[in-house]
Amino acid sequence: MNNTRVILKQRAEGIPREQDFELLHAPAARPGAGELLCETRYLSLDPYLRGQISGRHISGAVNVGELMGGEAVSRVIESRADGFEQGDIIAAHSGWQSHPVVQAATARKLNPALGPLSTLLGILGMPGLTAYAGMTRLADLQAGDTVVVSAASGPVGSMVGQIAKRHGCRSVGIAGSEEKCRWTVAQAGFEHCINYKTETLRDGLKRACPDGINVYFDNVGGDTLQACMEQLALGARVILCGLMAQYNTDDIPPGPNPGLIIRARATVRGLVVYDHEDLRPEFEQQVSHWLQQGQLSYKEDLAEGLQGAPGLFCRLMRGENFGKAIVRVAE
């Protein structure tokens, strides 16, 4: 049995290119005591991995010659750990490889009945939990609030808007194509979605949020954050989650004028999903129920096989993907 791995071949300059990665093949390792030999079914590709390549992310760095990181849903082939059996489905940060050996202490057993396996990396996984924690724990949602979210067609943004709707709020998205905006409104149920590539964002926000923004969930940073801060309503809540605008550059963009925060008497909070692991059981039960009742929409951008991972990741970092970026490694 061979293990296919994708390593970082060279440090990416700006937007990553496929030649920055290399596909390697070698015999799979055998598990030791407390370890699991697994077959990766689905691999999650997320923007934070670009921060790891740059060595600037809270979760650590990926150096040249090292395995690319990332969370995967896998099937246990051989277990040498108590509490895990052959055939169990697990989640682990096992990276871009087909047959990883995983420390059982770092694996989380999954319930396949919650939803399709791929969704356990999307709306029922880390992105979904991120949105759920932000909306239910940090946003102090009030019925009638106008909630704005950037990267609105993505797995975090689309969940933010749909959860806000369930709390009686107006959801306004920001996305980068007409196709993404149409899906966000027609399928995810947002009231509005602003295409920042065809309309000045500030004009779009004034049109869609005439009374100001009560909650802004930021996945981007940069000028998008600045424009939204200029439109805050009194008592607004701002949740800072992602930094897409600066992942591909070493130049850190300037932050918003603090005067905008003071003027709106706004509360600004940073969101790191790892701080909210205690919400996972409640989150999984609630979101699984919504999904099984047909009350949630989601979009996936699938690549086939690990050989497709570099290309999909590069498209993700160019903003060209549509939906949760996932690699289907094995059926």
CSV table of C-alpha atoms in Angstrom, one decimal:
chain,number,residue,atom,x,y,z
A,1,MET,CA,0.0,0.0,0.0
A,2,ASN,CA,1.5,3.3,-1.1
A,3,ASN,CA,1.0,6.7,0.6
A,4,THR,CA,0.7,9.6,-1.8
A,5,ARG,CA,1.8,12.9,-0.2
A,6,VAL,CA,1.9,16.5,-1.4
A,7,ILE,CA,4.7,18.6,0.0
A,8,LEU,CA,5.7,22.3,-0.3
A,9,LYS,CA,8.4,22.3,-2.9
A,10,GLN,CA,9.2,26.0,-2.7
A,11,ARG,CA,8.1,29.0,-0.8
A,12,ALA,CA,5.2,30.7,-2.6
A,13,GLU,CA,5.7,34.3,-3.7
A,14,GLY,CA,2.4,36.1,-3.8
A,15,ILE,CA,-0.4,33.9,-5.0
A,16,PRO,CA,0.7,30.2,-4.9
A,17,ARG,CA,1.3,28.3,-8.2
A,18,GLU,CA,1.0,24.6,-8.8
A,19,GLN,CA,4.7,24.3,-9.2
A,20,ASP,CA,5.2,25.3,-5.6
A,21,PHE,CA,4.0,21.8,-4.6
A,22,GLU,CA,5.2,18.3,-5.4
A,23,LEU,CA,3.5,14.9,-5.4
A,24,LEU,CA,5.4,12.0,-3.8
A,25,HIS,CA,4.8,8.3,-3.4
A,26,ALA,CA,6.2,6.0,-0.8
A,27,PRO,CA,5.1,2.8,1.1
A,28,ALA,CA,2.6,3.6,3.8
A,29,ALA,CA,3.9,3.4,7.4
A,30,ARG,CA,2.6,0.9,9.9
A,31,PRO,CA,0.9,2.3,13.0
A,32,GLY,CA,2.5,2.0,16.4
A,33,ALA,CA,1.0,1.9,19.8
A,34,GLY,CA,-1.8,4.5,20.1
A,35,GLU,CA,-1.8,5.2,16.4
A,36,LEU,CA,-4.3,4.6,13.5
A,37,LEU,CA,-3.5,3.8,9.9
A,38,CYS,CA,-6.2,5.6,7.8
A,39,GLU,CA,-7.4,6.1,4.3
A,40,THR,CA,-8.2,9.7,3.5
A,41,ARG,CA,-11.7,10.1,2.0
A,42,TYR,CA,-12.0,13.9,1.8
A,43,LEU,CA,-9.4,16.7,2.4
A,44,SER,CA,-10.3,20.2,3.3
A,45,LEU,CA,-8.5,23.2,1.6
A,46,ASP,CA,-8.7,26.4,3.6
A,47,PRO,CA,-7.3,29.9,3.2
A,48,TYR,CA,-5.4,29.7,6.5
A,49,LEU,CA,-3.0,27.3,4.8
A,50,ARG,CA,-1.6,30.2,2.9
A,51,GLY,CA,-0.8,31.8,6.3
A,52,GLN,CA,1.0,28.6,7.2
A,53,ILE,CA,3.1,28.7,4.1
A,54,SER,CA,4.1,32.3,5.0
A,55,GLY,CA,4.8,31.2,8.6
A,56,ARG,CA,2.4,33.7,9.9
A,57,HIS,CA,-0.6,31.6,11.1
A,58,ILE,CA,-1.6,30.9,14.6
A,59,SER,CA,-1.7,27.2,13.9
A,60,GLY,CA,2.0,27.0,12.8
A,61,ALA,CA,4.1,27.0,9.7
A,62,VAL,CA,4.8,24.7,6.7
A,63,ASN,CA,8.4,24.7,5.6
A,64,VAL,CA,9.9,23.7,2.3
A,65,GLY,CA,10.0,19.9,2.0
A,66,GLU,CA,7.3,19.4,4.6
A,67,LEU,CA,3.8,17.9,4.1
A,68,MET,CA,1.1,20.4,3.4
A,69,GLY,CA,-1.3,20.6,6.4
A,70,GLY,CA,-5.1,20.4,6.5
A,71,GLU,CA,-8.0,18.6,8.1
A,72,ALA,CA,-9.3,15.4,6.5
A,73,VAL,CA,-12.1,12.9,7.0
A,74,SER,CA,-10.7,9.4,6.9
A,75,ARG,CA,-11.6,5.7,7.4
A,76,VAL,CA,-9.6,3.7,9.9
A,77,ILE,CA,-7.8,0.8,8.2
A,78,GLU,CA,-5.9,-0.5,11.2
A,79,SER,CA,-6.2,0.6,14.8
A,80,ARG,CA,-3.6,0.2,17.6
A,81,ALA,CA,-5.5,2.5,19.9
A,82,ASP,CA,-8.3,1.9,22.4
A,83,GLY,CA,-11.6,3.4,21.4
A,84,PHE,CA,-11.0,3.1,17.6
A,85,GLU,CA,-11.8,0.2,15.3
A,86,GLN,CA,-11.3,-0.7,11.7
A,87,GLY,CA,-14.0,1.1,9.6
A,88,ASP,CA,-14.4,4.1,12.0
A,89,ILE,CA,-14.7,7.5,10.3
A,90,ILE,CA,-12.5,10.1,11.9
A,91,ALA,CA,-11.4,13.7,11.5
A,92,ALA,CA,-7.8,14.6,12.0
A,93,HIS,CA,-5.3,17.2,10.8
A,94,SER,CA,-3.5,14.6,8.8
A,95,GLY,CA,-2.6,16.8,5.9
A,96,TRP,CA,-2.4,16.3,2.1
A,97,GLN,CA,-1.8,12.5,2.1
A,98,SER,CA,-3.7,9.4,1.1
A,99,HIS,CA,-2.8,6.9,3.9
A,100,PRO,CA,-1.7,8.8,7.0
A,101,VAL,CA,-0.7,7.3,10.4
A,102,VAL,CA,-2.6,9.4,12.9
A,103,GLN,CA,-2.0,9.7,16.7
A,104,ALA,CA,-5.4,8.6,18.1
A,105,ALA,CA,-5.2,11.3,20.7
A,106,THR,CA,-5.4,13.9,17.9
A,107,ALA,CA,-8.3,12.2,16.1
A,108,ARG,CA,-12.0,12.8,16.5
A,109,LYS,CA,-14.5,10.1,15.8
A,110,LEU,CA,-17.3,11.2,13.5
A,111,ASN,CA,-20.9,10.2,13.2
A,112,PRO,CA,-21.6,9.6,9.5
A,113,ALA,CA,-25.3,9.9,10.1
A,114,LEU,CA,-24.9,13.7,10.6
A,115,GLY,CA,-24.7,14.3,6.9
A,116,PRO,CA,-22.7,13.5,3.7
A,117,LEU,CA,-19.0,12.9,4.6
A,118,SER,CA,-17.9,15.9,2.7
A,119,THR,CA,-20.1,18.2,4.8
A,120,LEU,CA,-18.2,17.1,7.9
A,121,LEU,CA,-15.4,19.4,6.5
A,122,GLY,CA,-17.8,22.2,5.5
A,123,ILE,CA,-21.1,23.2,7.0
A,124,LEU,CA,-20.8,20.5,9.7
A,125,GLY,CA,-17.1,21.0,10.2
A,126,MET,CA,-14.7,23.8,11.1
A,127,PRO,CA,-16.2,26.4,8.7
A,128,GLY,CA,-19.7,25.7,10.0
A,129,LEU,CA,-18.6,25.8,13.6
A,130,THR,CA,-16.8,29.1,12.9
A,131,ALA,CA,-20.0,30.7,11.7
A,132,TYR,CA,-22.1,29.1,14.4
A,133,ALA,CA,-19.8,30.4,17.2
A,134,GLY,CA,-19.6,33.8,15.7
A,135,MET,CA,-23.4,34.2,15.3
A,136,THR,CA,-24.6,32.5,18.5
A,137,ARG,CA,-21.8,33.5,20.9
A,138,LEU,CA,-20.2,36.7,19.7
A,139,ALA,CA,-22.6,38.6,17.6
A,140,ASP,CA,-25.3,39.3,20.2
A,141,LEU,CA,-27.9,39.0,17.4
A,142,GLN,CA,-31.2,40.9,17.7
A,143,ALA,CA,-34.2,40.3,15.5
A,144,GLY,CA,-34.2,42.9,12.8
A,145,ASP,CA,-30.4,43.4,12.7
A,146,THR,CA,-28.8,43.9,9.4
A,147,VAL,CA,-25.9,41.4,9.2
A,148,VAL,CA,-23.2,41.8,6.5
A,149,VAL,CA,-20.7,39.1,5.7
A,150,SER,CA,-17.8,39.1,3.2
A,151,ALA,CA,-16.9,36.0,1.1
A,152,ALA,CA,-20.6,35.3,1.4
A,153,SER,CA,-20.8,32.3,-0.9
A,154,GLY,CA,-18.1,30.5,0.9
A,155,PRO,CA,-18.7,27.8,3.6
A,156,VAL,CA,-18.3,30.3,6.5
A,157,GLY,CA,-20.0,33.3,4.9
A,158,SER,CA,-23.0,31.4,3.6
A,159,MET,CA,-23.6,29.8,7.1
A,160,VAL,CA,-23.3,33.2,8.8
A,161,GLY,CA,-26.1,34.6,6.6
A,162,GLN,CA,-28.3,31.6,7.0
A,163,ILE,CA,-27.9,31.4,10.8
A,164,ALA,CA,-28.6,35.2,10.9
A,165,LYS,CA,-31.8,34.6,9.0
A,166,ARG,CA,-32.9,32.0,11.5
A,167,HIS,CA,-32.6,34.7,14.2
A,168,GLY,CA,-34.9,37.1,12.4
A,169,CYS,CA,-32.1,39.2,10.8
A,170,ARG,CA,-31.5,40.7,7.3
A,171,SER,CA,-28.5,39.0,5.6
A,172,VAL,CA,-26.4,41.0,3.2
A,173,GLY,CA,-23.5,39.3,1.4
A,174,ILE,CA,-20.4,40.5,-0.3
A,175,ALA,CA,-19.0,38.3,-3.1
A,176,GLY,CA,-16.9,38.6,-6.3
A,177,SER,CA,-19.1,37.4,-9.2
A,178,GLU,CA,-22.7,37.5,-10.4
A,179,GLU,CA,-22.9,33.7,-10.1
A,180,LYS,CA,-21.9,33.8,-6.5
A,181,CYS,CA,-24.3,36.6,-5.7
A,182,ARG,CA,-27.2,34.9,-7.4
A,183,TRP,CA,-26.6,31.7,-5.5
A,184,THR,CA,-26.3,33.6,-2.2
A,185,VAL,CA,-29.7,35.2,-2.7
A,186,ALA,CA,-31.6,32.5,-4.5
A,187,GLN,CA,-30.3,29.4,-2.6
A,188,ALA,CA,-28.9,30.7,0.7
A,189,GLY,CA,-31.8,33.2,1.2
A,190,PHE,CA,-29.8,36.4,1.7
A,191,GLU,CA,-31.8,39.6,1.1
A,192,HIS,CA,-29.0,41.2,-0.9
A,193,CYS,CA,-25.5,40.4,-2.2
A,194,ILE,CA,-23.1,43.0,-3.4
A,195,ASN,CA,-20.8,42.2,-6.3
A,196,TYR,CA,-17.7,44.2,-5.4
A,197,LYS,CA,-16.2,43.7,-8.9
A,198,THR,CA,-19.1,45.4,-10.7
A,199,GLU,CA,-20.2,47.9,-8.1
A,200,THR,CA,-18.4,50.2,-5.7
A,201,LEU,CA,-18.6,48.5,-2.4
A,202,ARG,CA,-19.4,51.6,-0.5
A,203,ASP,CA,-22.3,52.5,-2.8
A,204,GLY,CA,-23.6,48.9,-2.6
A,205,LEU,CA,-23.5,49.0,1.2
A,206,LYS,CA,-25.4,52.3,1.4
A,207,ARG,CA,-28.0,50.9,-1.0
A,208,ALA,CA,-28.4,47.5,0.8
A,209,CYS,CA,-27.9,48.9,4.4
A,210,PRO,CA,-29.6,52.3,4.5
A,211,ASP,CA,-29.8,52.2,8.3
A,212,GLY,CA,-26.3,51.0,8.8
A,213,ILE,CA,-24.7,47.6,9.6
A,214,ASN,CA,-25.6,46.1,13.0
A,215,VAL,CA,-23.3,43.1,12.7
A,216,TYR,CA,-20.3,42.7,10.3
A,217,PHE,CA,-18.6,39.3,10.0
A,218,ASP,CA,-15.3,39.9,8.3
A,219,ASN,CA,-13.5,37.1,6.3
A,220,VAL,CA,-11.3,39.4,4.2
A,221,GLY,CA,-9.8,42.4,5.9
A,222,GLY,CA,-8.3,45.2,3.9
A,223,ASP,CA,-10.5,47.7,2.1
A,224,THR,CA,-13.5,45.5,2.5
A,225,LEU,CA,-13.2,45.8,6.3
A,226,GLN,CA,-12.7,49.6,6.0
A,227,ALA,CA,-15.7,50.1,3.8
A,228,CYS,CA,-18.0,48.1,6.2
A,229,MET,CA,-16.6,50.0,9.2
A,230,GLU,CA,-17.6,53.3,7.5
A,231,GLN,CA,-21.3,52.0,7.4
A,232,LEU,CA,-21.6,50.8,11.0
A,233,ALA,CA,-24.8,51.6,12.9
A,234,LEU,CA,-24.8,52.7,16.5
A,235,GLY,CA,-24.0,49.8,18.8
A,236,ALA,CA,-22.6,47.6,16.0
A,237,ARG,CA,-20.8,44.4,16.6
A,238,VAL,CA,-17.8,43.5,14.4
A,239,ILE,CA,-16.4,40.0,14.2
A,240,LEU,CA,-12.9,39.6,12.7
A,241,CYS,CA,-12.4,36.1,11.4
A,242,GLY,CA,-10.4,35.9,8.1
A,243,LEU,CA,-7.6,37.8,6.4
A,244,MET,CA,-7.9,36.9,2.8
A,245,ALA,CA,-6.8,40.3,1.6
A,246,GLN,CA,-3.3,39.8,3.2
A,247,TYR,CA,-2.6,36.1,2.8
A,248,ASN,CA,-0.9,36.5,-0.5
A,249,THR,CA,1.3,39.5,0.4
A,250,ASP,CA,4.0,40.3,2.9
A,251,ASP,CA,2.7,43.9,3.1
A,252,ILE,CA,0.2,44.2,5.9
A,253,PRO,CA,-2.6,46.6,4.9
A,254,PRO,CA,-3.5,49.5,7.2
A,255,GLY,CA,-6.4,48.9,9.6
A,256,PRO,CA,-9.6,50.9,9.9
A,257,ASN,CA,-9.6,54.3,11.5
A,258,PRO,CA,-10.4,53.8,15.3
A,259,GLY,CA,-12.6,56.8,15.0
A,260,LEU,CA,-15.1,54.7,13.1
A,261,ILE,CA,-15.3,52.3,16.0
A,262,ILE,CA,-15.7,55.1,18.5
A,263,ARG,CA,-18.4,56.9,16.4
A,264,ALA,CA,-20.5,53.8,16.2
A,265,ARG,CA,-19.8,52.8,19.8
A,266,ALA,CA,-19.0,49.4,18.2
A,267,THR,CA,-17.7,46.2,19.8
A,268,VAL,CA,-14.9,44.5,17.8
A,269,ARG,CA,-14.1,40.9,18.6
A,270,GLY,CA,-11.6,38.4,17.1
A,271,LEU,CA,-12.9,34.9,16.4
A,272,VAL,CA,-10.6,31.8,16.5
A,273,VAL,CA,-12.7,28.7,16.1
A,274,TYR,CA,-10.5,26.6,18.4
A,275,ASP,CA,-11.8,28.6,21.4
A,276,HIS,CA,-15.3,27.3,20.8
A,277,GLU,CA,-14.8,23.6,20.7
A,278,ASP,CA,-17.3,23.3,23.6
A,279,LEU,CA,-20.1,24.3,21.2
A,280,ARG,CA,-19.5,21.4,18.8
A,281,PRO,CA,-22.1,18.9,20.2
A,282,GLU,CA,-24.8,21.6,20.1
A,283,PHE,CA,-23.7,22.8,16.7
A,284,GLU,CA,-23.6,19.4,15.2
A,285,GLN,CA,-27.1,18.5,16.4
A,286,GLN,CA,-28.6,21.8,15.3
A,287,VAL,CA,-27.0,22.0,11.9
A,288,SER,CA,-27.5,18.3,11.1
A,289,HIS,CA,-31.2,18.8,11.9
A,290,TRP,CA,-31.4,21.9,9.6
A,291,LEU,CA,-29.6,20.0,6.8
A,292,GLN,CA,-31.8,16.9,7.0
A,293,GLN,CA,-34.9,19.1,7.0
A,294,GLY,CA,-33.7,20.7,3.8
A,295,GLN,CA,-33.4,24.0,5.5
A,296,LEU,CA,-29.7,24.8,4.6
A,297,SER,CA,-28.0,25.4,1.3
A,298,TYR,CA,-24.3,24.8,0.7
A,299,LYS,CA,-21.9,24.7,-2.2
A,300,GLU,CA,-18.8,22.5,-2.7
A,301,ASP,CA,-15.9,22.9,-5.1
A,302,LEU,CA,-14.5,19.4,-5.5
A,303,ALA,CA,-11.2,18.3,-7.0
A,304,GLU,CA,-10.6,14.6,-7.7
A,305,GLY,CA,-7.5,13.0,-6.2
A,306,LEU,CA,-4.5,14.5,-4.4
A,307,GLN,CA,-3.0,15.5,-7.7
A,308,GLY,CA,-5.9,18.0,-8.0
A,309,ALA,CA,-5.2,19.6,-4.6
A,310,PRO,CA,-2.5,22.1,-5.7
A,311,GLY,CA,-4.6,23.4,-8.6
A,312,LEU,CA,-7.7,23.8,-6.4
A,313,PHE,CA,-5.8,25.5,-3.6
A,314,CYS,CA,-4.3,28.0,-6.1
A,315,ARG,CA,-7.8,28.8,-7.4
A,316,LEU,CA,-9.0,29.2,-3.9
A,317,MET,CA,-6.2,31.8,-3.2
A,318,ARG,CA,-7.0,33.6,-6.5
A,319,GLY,CA,-10.7,33.8,-5.3
A,320,GLU,CA,-11.8,31.7,-8.3
A,321,ASN,CA,-13.4,28.8,-6.4
A,322,PHE,CA,-17.1,28.6,-5.7
A,323,GLY,CA,-18.0,27.0,-2.5
A,324,LYS,CA,-16.1,24.9,0.0
A,325,ALA,CA,-12.8,23.7,-1.5
A,326,ILE,CA,-12.6,19.9,-0.9
A,327,VAL,CA,-10.5,17.2,-2.5
A,328,ARG,CA,-12.1,13.8,-2.9
A,329,VAL,CA,-9.2,11.5,-2.3
A,330,ALA,CA,-11.0,8.1,-2.2
A,331,GLU,CA,-14.6,6.9,-2.4
